[in-house]
Coordinates of C-alpha atoms in Angstrom, one line a residue:
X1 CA -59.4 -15.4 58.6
X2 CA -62.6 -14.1 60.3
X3 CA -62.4 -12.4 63.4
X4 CA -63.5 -13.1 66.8
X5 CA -66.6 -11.2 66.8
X6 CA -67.1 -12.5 63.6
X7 CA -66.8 -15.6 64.7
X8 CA -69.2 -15.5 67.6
X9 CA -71.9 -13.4 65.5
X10 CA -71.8 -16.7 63.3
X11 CA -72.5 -18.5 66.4
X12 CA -75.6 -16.8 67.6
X13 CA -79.1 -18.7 67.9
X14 CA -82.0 -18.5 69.5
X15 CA -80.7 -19.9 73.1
X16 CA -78.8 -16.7 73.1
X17 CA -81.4 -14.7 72.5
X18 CA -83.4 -16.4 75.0
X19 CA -81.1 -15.4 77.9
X20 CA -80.7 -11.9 76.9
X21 CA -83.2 -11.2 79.4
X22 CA -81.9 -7.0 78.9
X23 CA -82.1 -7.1 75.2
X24 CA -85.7 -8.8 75.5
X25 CA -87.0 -6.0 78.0
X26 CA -85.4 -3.6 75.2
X27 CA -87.5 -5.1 72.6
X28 CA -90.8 -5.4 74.4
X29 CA -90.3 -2.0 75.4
X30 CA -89.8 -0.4 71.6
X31 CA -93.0 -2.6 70.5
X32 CA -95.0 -1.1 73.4
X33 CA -93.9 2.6 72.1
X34 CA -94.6 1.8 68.9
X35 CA -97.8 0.9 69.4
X36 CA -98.8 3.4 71.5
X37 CA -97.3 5.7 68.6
X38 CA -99.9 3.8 66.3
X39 CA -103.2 4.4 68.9
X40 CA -102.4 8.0 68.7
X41 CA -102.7 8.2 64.9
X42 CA -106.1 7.1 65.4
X43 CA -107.5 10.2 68.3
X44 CA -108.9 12.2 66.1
X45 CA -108.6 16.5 66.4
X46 CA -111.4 17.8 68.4
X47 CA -113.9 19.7 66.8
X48 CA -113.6 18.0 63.1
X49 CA -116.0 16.8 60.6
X50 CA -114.6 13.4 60.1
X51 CA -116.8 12.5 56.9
X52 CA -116.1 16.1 55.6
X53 CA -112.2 15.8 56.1
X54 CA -112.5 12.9 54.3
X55 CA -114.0 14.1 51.3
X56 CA -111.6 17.1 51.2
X57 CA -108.8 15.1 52.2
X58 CA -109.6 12.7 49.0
X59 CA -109.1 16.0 46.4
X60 CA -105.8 16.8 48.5
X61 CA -104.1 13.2 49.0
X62 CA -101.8 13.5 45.6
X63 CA -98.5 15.2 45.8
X64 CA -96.9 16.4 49.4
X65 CA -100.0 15.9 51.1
X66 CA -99.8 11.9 50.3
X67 CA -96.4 12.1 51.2
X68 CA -96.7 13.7 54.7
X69 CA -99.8 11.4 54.9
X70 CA -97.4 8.3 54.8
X71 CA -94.6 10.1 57.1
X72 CA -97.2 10.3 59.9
X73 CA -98.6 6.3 59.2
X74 CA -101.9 7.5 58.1
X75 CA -102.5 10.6 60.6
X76 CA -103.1 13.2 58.1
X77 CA -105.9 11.5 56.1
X78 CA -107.6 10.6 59.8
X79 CA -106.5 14.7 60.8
X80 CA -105.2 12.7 64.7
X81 CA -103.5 14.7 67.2
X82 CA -100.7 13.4 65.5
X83 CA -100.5 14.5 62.0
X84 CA -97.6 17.0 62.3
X85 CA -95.6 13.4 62.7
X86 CA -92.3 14.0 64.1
X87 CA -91.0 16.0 61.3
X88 CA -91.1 19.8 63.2
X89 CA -88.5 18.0 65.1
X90 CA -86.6 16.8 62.1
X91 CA -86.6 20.6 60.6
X92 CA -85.7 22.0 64.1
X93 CA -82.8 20.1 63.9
X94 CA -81.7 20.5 60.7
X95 CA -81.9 24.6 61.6
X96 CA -79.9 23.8 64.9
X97 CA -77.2 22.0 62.7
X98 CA -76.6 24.8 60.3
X99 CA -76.8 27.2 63.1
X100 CA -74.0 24.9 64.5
X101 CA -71.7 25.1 61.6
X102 CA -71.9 29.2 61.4
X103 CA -72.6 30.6 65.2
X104 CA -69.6 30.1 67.0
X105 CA -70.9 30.2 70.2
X106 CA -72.8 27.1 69.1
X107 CA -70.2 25.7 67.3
X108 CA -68.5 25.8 70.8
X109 CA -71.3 24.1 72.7
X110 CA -70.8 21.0 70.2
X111 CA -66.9 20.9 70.8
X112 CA -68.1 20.8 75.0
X113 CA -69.1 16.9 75.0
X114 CA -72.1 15.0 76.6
X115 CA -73.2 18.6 78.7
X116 CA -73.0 20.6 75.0
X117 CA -75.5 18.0 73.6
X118 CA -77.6 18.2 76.1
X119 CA -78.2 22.2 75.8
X120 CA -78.4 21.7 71.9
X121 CA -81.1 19.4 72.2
X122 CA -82.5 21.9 74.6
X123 CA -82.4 24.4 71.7
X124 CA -83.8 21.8 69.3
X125 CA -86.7 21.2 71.5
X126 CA -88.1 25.1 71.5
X127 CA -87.3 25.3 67.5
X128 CA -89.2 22.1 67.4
X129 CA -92.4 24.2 69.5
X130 CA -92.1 26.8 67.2
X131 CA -92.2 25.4 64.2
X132 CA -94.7 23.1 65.5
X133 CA -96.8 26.0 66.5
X134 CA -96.9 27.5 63.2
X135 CA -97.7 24.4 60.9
X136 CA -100.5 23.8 63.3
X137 CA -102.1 26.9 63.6
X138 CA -101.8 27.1 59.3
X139 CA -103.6 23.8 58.9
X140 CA -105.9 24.8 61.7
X141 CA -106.7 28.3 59.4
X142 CA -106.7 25.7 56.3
X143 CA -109.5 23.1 58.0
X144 CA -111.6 26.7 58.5
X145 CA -111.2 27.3 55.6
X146 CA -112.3 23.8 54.0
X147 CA -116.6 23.6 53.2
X148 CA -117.9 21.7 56.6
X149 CA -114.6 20.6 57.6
X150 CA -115.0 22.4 61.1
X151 CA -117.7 22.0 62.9
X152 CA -117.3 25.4 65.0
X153 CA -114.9 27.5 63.4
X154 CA -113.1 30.2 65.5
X155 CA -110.2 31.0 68.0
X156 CA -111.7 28.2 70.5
X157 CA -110.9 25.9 67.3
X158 CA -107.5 27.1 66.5
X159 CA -106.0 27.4 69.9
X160 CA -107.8 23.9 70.8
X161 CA -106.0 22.5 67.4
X162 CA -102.4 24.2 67.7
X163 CA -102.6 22.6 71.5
X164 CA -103.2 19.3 70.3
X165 CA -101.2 19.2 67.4
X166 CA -98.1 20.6 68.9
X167 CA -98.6 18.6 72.1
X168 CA -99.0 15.5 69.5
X169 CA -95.3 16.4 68.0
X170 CA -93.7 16.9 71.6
X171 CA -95.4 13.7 72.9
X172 CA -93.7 11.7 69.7
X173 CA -90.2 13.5 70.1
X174 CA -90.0 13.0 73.9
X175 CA -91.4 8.8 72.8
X176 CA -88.6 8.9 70.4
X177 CA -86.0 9.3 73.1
X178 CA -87.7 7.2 75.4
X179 CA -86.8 4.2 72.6
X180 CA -83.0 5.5 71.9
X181 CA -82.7 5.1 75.5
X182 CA -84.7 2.3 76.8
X183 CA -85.6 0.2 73.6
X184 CA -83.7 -0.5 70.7
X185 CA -82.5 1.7 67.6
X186 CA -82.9 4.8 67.0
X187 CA -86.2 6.4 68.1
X188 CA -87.0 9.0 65.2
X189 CA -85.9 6.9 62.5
X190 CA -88.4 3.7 64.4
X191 CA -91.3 5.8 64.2
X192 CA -91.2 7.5 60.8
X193 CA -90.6 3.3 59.9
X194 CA -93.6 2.1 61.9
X195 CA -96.0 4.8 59.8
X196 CA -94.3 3.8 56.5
X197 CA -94.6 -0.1 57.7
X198 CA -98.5 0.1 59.0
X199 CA -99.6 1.7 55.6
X200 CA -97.9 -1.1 53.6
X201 CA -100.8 -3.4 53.8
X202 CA -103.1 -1.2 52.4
X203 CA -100.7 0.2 49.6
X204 CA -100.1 -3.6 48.7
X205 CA -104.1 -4.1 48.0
X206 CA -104.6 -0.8 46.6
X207 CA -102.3 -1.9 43.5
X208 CA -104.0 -5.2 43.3
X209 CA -107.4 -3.4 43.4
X210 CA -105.8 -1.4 40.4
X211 CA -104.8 -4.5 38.8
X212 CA -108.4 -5.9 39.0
X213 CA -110.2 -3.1 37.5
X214 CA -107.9 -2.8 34.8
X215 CA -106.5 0.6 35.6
X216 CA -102.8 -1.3 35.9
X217 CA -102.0 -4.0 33.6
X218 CA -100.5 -6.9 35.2
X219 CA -97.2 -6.6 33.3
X220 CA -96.8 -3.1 34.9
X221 CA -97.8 -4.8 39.0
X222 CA -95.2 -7.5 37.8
X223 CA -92.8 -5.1 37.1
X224 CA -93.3 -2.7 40.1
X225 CA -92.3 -6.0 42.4
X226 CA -89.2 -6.4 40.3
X227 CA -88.2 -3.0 40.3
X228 CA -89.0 -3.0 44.4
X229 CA -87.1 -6.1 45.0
X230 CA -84.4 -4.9 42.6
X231 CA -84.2 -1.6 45.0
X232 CA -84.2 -3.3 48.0
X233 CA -81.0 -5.2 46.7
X234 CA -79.3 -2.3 45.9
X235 CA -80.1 -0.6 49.3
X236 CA -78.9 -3.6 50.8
X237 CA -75.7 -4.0 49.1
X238 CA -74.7 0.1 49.0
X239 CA -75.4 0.5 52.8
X240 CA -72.7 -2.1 53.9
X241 CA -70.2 -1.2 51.0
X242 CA -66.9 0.5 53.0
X243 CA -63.5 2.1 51.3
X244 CA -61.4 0.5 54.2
X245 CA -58.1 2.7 54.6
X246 CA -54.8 0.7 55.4
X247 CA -53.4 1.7 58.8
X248 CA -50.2 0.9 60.1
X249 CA -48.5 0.9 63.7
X250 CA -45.0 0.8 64.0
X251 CA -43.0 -1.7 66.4
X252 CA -43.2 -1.0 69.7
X253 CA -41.0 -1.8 73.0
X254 CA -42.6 -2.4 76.0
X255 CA -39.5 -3.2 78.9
X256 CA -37.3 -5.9 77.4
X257 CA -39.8 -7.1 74.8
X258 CA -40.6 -5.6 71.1
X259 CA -43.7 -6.2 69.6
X260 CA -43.7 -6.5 65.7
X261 CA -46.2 -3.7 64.3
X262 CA -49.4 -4.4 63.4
X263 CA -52.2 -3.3 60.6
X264 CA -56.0 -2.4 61.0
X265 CA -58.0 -0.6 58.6
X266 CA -60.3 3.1 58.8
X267 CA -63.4 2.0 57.6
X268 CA -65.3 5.0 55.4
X269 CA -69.0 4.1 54.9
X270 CA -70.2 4.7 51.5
X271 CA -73.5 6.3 52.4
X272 CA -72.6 7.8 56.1
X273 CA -75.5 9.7 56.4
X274 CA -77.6 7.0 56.3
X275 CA -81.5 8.2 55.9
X276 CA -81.4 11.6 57.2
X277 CA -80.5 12.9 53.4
X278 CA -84.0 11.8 52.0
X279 CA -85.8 12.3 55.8
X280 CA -84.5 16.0 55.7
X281 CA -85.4 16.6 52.4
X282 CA -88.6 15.5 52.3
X283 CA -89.2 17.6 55.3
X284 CA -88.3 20.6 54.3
X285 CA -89.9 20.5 51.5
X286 CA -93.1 19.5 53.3
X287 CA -93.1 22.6 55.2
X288 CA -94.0 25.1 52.9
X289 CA -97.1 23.0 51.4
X290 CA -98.7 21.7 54.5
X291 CA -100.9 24.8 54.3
X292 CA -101.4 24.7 50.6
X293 CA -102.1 21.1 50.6
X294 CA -105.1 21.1 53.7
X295 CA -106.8 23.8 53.1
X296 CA -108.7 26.0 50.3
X297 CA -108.9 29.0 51.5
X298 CA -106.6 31.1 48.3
X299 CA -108.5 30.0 45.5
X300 CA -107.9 27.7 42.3
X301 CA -105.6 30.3 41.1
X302 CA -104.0 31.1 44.9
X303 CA -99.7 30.9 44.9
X304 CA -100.1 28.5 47.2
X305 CA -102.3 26.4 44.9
X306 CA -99.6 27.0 42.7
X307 CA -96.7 25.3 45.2
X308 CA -98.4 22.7 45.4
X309 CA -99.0 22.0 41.4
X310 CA -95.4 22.1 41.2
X311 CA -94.1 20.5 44.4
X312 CA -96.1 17.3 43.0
X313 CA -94.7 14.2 42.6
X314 CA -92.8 13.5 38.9
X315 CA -92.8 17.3 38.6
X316 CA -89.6 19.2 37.4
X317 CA -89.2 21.5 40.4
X318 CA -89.9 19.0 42.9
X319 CA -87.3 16.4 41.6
X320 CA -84.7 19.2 40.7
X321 CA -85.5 20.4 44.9
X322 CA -85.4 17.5 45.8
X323 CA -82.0 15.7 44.8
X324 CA -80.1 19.0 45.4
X325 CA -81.2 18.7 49.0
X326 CA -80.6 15.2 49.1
X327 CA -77.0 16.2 47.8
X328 CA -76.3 18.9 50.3
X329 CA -77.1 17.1 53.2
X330 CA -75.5 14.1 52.4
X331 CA -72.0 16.1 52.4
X332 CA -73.7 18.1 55.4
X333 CA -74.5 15.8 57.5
X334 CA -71.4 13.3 56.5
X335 CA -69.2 16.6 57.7
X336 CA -71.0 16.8 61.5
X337 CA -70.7 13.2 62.1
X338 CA -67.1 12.6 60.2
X339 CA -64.2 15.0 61.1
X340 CA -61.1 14.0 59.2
X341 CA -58.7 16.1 61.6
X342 CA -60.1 14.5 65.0
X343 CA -59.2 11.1 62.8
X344 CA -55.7 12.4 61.7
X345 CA -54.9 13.3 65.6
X346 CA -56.1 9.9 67.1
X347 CA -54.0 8.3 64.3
X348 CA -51.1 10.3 64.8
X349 CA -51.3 10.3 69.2
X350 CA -51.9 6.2 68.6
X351 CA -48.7 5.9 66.3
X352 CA -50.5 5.1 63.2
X353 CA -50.0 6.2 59.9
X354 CA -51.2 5.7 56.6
X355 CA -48.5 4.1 54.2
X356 CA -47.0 7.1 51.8
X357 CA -48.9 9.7 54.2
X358 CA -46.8 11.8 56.2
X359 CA -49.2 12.0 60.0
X360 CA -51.3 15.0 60.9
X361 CA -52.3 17.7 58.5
X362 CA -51.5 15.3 55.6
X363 CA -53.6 12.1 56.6
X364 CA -56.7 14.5 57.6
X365 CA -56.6 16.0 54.2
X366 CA -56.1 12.7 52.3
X367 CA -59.1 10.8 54.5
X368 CA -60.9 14.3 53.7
X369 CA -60.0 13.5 50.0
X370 CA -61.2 9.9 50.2
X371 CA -64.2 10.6 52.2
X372 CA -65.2 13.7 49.2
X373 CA -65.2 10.8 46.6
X374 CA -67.1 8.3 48.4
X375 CA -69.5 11.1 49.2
X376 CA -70.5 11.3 46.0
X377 CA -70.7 7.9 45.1
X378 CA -73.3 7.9 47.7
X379 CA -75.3 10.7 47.2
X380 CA -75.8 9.9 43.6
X381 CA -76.9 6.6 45.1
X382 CA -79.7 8.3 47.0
X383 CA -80.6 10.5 44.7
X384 CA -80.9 7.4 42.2
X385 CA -82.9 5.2 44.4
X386 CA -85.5 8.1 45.7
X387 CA -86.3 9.3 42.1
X388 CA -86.2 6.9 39.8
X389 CA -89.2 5.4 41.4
X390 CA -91.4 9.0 41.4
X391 CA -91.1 8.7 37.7
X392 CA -93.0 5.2 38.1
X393 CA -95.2 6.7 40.6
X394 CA -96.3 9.7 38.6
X395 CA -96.9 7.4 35.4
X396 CA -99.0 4.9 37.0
X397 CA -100.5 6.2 40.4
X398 CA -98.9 3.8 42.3
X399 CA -98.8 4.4 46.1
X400 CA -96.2 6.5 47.7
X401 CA -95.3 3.3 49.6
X402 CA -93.2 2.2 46.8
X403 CA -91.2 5.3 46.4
X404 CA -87.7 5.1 46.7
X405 CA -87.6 7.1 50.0
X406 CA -90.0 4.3 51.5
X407 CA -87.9 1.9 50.7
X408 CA -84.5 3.5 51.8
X409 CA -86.1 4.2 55.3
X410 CA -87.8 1.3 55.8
X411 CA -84.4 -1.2 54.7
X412 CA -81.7 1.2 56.7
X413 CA -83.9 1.6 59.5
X414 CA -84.3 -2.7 60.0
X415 CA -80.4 -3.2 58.7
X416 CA -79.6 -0.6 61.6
X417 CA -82.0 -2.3 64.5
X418 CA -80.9 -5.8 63.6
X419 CA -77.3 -4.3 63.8
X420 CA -78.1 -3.2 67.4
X421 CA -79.7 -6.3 68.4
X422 CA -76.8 -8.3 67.2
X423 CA -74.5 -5.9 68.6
X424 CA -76.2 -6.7 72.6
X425 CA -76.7 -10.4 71.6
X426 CA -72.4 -10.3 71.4
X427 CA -72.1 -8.3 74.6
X428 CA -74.3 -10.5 76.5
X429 CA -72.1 -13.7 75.2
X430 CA -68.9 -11.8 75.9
X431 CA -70.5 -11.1 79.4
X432 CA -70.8 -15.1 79.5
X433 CA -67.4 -16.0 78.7
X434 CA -65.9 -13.7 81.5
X435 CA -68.4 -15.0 83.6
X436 CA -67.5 -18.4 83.6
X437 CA -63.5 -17.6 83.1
X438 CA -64.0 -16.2 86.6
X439 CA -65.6 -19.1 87.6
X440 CA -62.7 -21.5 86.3
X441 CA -59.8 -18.8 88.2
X442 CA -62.3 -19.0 91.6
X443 CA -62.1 -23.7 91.1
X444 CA -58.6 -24.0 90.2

């Protein structure tokens, strides 16, 4: 029998939407970010050579450059105040959450609630300037070191660039927020998406523009919409698949009447870390090639020529670097946001138990054991759906828009907003009902 809020979400239409007058301001409010997210892509760094950049930026696009360049919607290959992207942020969080799990003095801030948070986030923010401030002053060094790229090369140019670059990544973070707040979804996640989204157009005519000249047979464009359909499927179907844990509550007496216990189930998504796997990932190991990758200034035969050779796409090191982050993050980040023990207690204070489990210490470890298995299950998911399509990319020189990470972001990222939109769509209906239940009790 479906539930109640089942029920309703069946019921939903486009009246209801209509006089969700707080959900609309929501939505007009994350397309107005959004798009002035997009107009800053396009304000270019002072003191560039845009035809220049262009021409140097064409010999660097391949590899982690193209991949950074479709992060940041197209920032990198116009060099805009915002080409760092949010992803300083994204590291400076990842540091902050490994510093969690080993400084116990942060480790203490977590376990303080809403005012903890909020001095984390704090912490994030400098790491975020920091690391900010040193990609931006390398690919300021790199653009000097480019033939023409800068028109007056010097300290007016670097400190001019770090400024405008790292004000660029702040300007994003603090937008970010502003839409986890105010608009709807999450805010990081809705950017990265909107850069990924406003390149797709172009990626889409590229291939056919392949497929005209004859540099992609049509067979092989027939089968990269398969294969990207086929993903898309399998995103869809793995991010909603659960392992739903049986709970039971004994009977209970309240005064002269006992109530027969009831069952509910512990749902344990397959994937719980959602994106952040493939988005951390991918920005760690964009951080040690942004120099590498903009500038020239080491040589053909420089080591960080080199990194970049073997951080391209469909190479060995990259792929092998690649899933084993994807790996460790997934049980990383499934371990902050998942704590077995915190479930065990509320079980165990709540009455419930799970059949053949004896409460506390024992139910933590078995959901612990559960959650292990799933774990995997859903990291070699990731790892399947962001590689397997770098092979196709590397054989045919098709763009990074099709990737598997592409794809994962962009599918989550609209599964998780429409979840959210449904989600205030059902409060404002509930909000209804008790509205006009009042109403009845006021008549009668």
């Amino acid at each position: 029998m479906a539930s109640a809020a089942e029920q309703l979400a069946a019921n939903l239409n486009f009246s209801a939407f209509a006089k969700a007058e707080e959900l609309k301001k929501r939505i007009w409010f994350t397309l107005g970010a959004l798009l002035v997210y997009r107009f800053g892509t396009y304000v270019p760094l002072p003191g560039i050579n845009p035809e220049a950049f262009a021409q140097a930026f064409g010999q660097a696009q391949q590899g982690i450059v193209g991949l950074f360049n479709m992060f940041t919607g197209g920032a990198v290959e116009r060099m805009a105040i915002l080409a760092l992207g949010i992803m300083p942020y994204i590291s400076a969080s990842i540091i902050i959450q490994l510093l969690t799990s080993v400084v116990p003095s942060l480790e203490q801030l977590k376990k303080e609630g809403e005012q903890g948070r909020k001095v984390i986030n704090q912490y994030t923010r400098y790491g975020t300037v920091v690391l900010a401030t040193f990609q931006a002053y390398g690919i300021a060094v790199g653009l000097e070191g480019a033939t023409n790229v800068v028109v007056d090369p010097g300290w007016f140019f670097r400190i001019s660039a770090v400024i405008s670059l790292v004000g660029g990544t702040m300007f994003l973070m603090w937008l970010g927020e502003q839409i986890t707040a105010r608009g709807i979804g999450n805010g990081i996640s809705l950017i990265i998406f909107a850069g990924i989204v406003a390149g797709l157009p172009a990626a889409i005519v590229s291939t056919l523009e392949l497929g005209r000249q004859g540099a992609l047979a049509t067979p092989i464009i027939l089968g990269i919409i398969l294969l990207s359909v086929a993903v898309i499927a399998l995103i869809v179907f793995m991010e909603r698949a659960q392992r739903r844990l049986l709970i039971q509550y004994p009977k209970r007496q309240m005064g002269n009447r006992m109530f027969e216990g009831n069952t509910s189930f512990l749902p344990l998504k397959l994937n719980t870390a959602g994106v952040i796997p493939p988005i951390f990932a991918s920005s760690l190991l964009l951080v040690p090639a942004t120099i590498s990758g903009l500038g020239t200034t080491g040589g053909e035969d420089s080591m960080l020529t080199t990194v970049t050779a073997l951080l391209g796409h469909g190479q060995p090191l990259y792929m092998l670097l690649y899933a084993a982050l994807i790996v460790f993050f997934c049980y990383f980040y499934t371990a902050i946001v998942f704590n077995p023990t915190d479930t065990a207690d509320n079980l165990k204070k709540h009455g419930g138990f799970i059949p053949g489990i004896r409460p506390g210490e024992r139910t933590a470890q078995y959901i612990d054991y559960v959650l292990t298995r799933i774990t995997s299950v859903g990291a070699i998911y990731i790892v399947l759906v962001c590689l397997l399509p770098e092979f196709l990319i590397s054989a045919t020189g098709v763009p990074f828009y099709f990737g598997g990470t592409s794809l994962l972001i962009v599918v989550s990222v609209t599964m998780d907003t429409v979840s959210q939109i449904q989600g205030h769509l059902l409060a404002h209906q509930y909000e209804g009902l008790v509205k006009k239940a009042k109403l009845r009790g006021k008549r009668r």
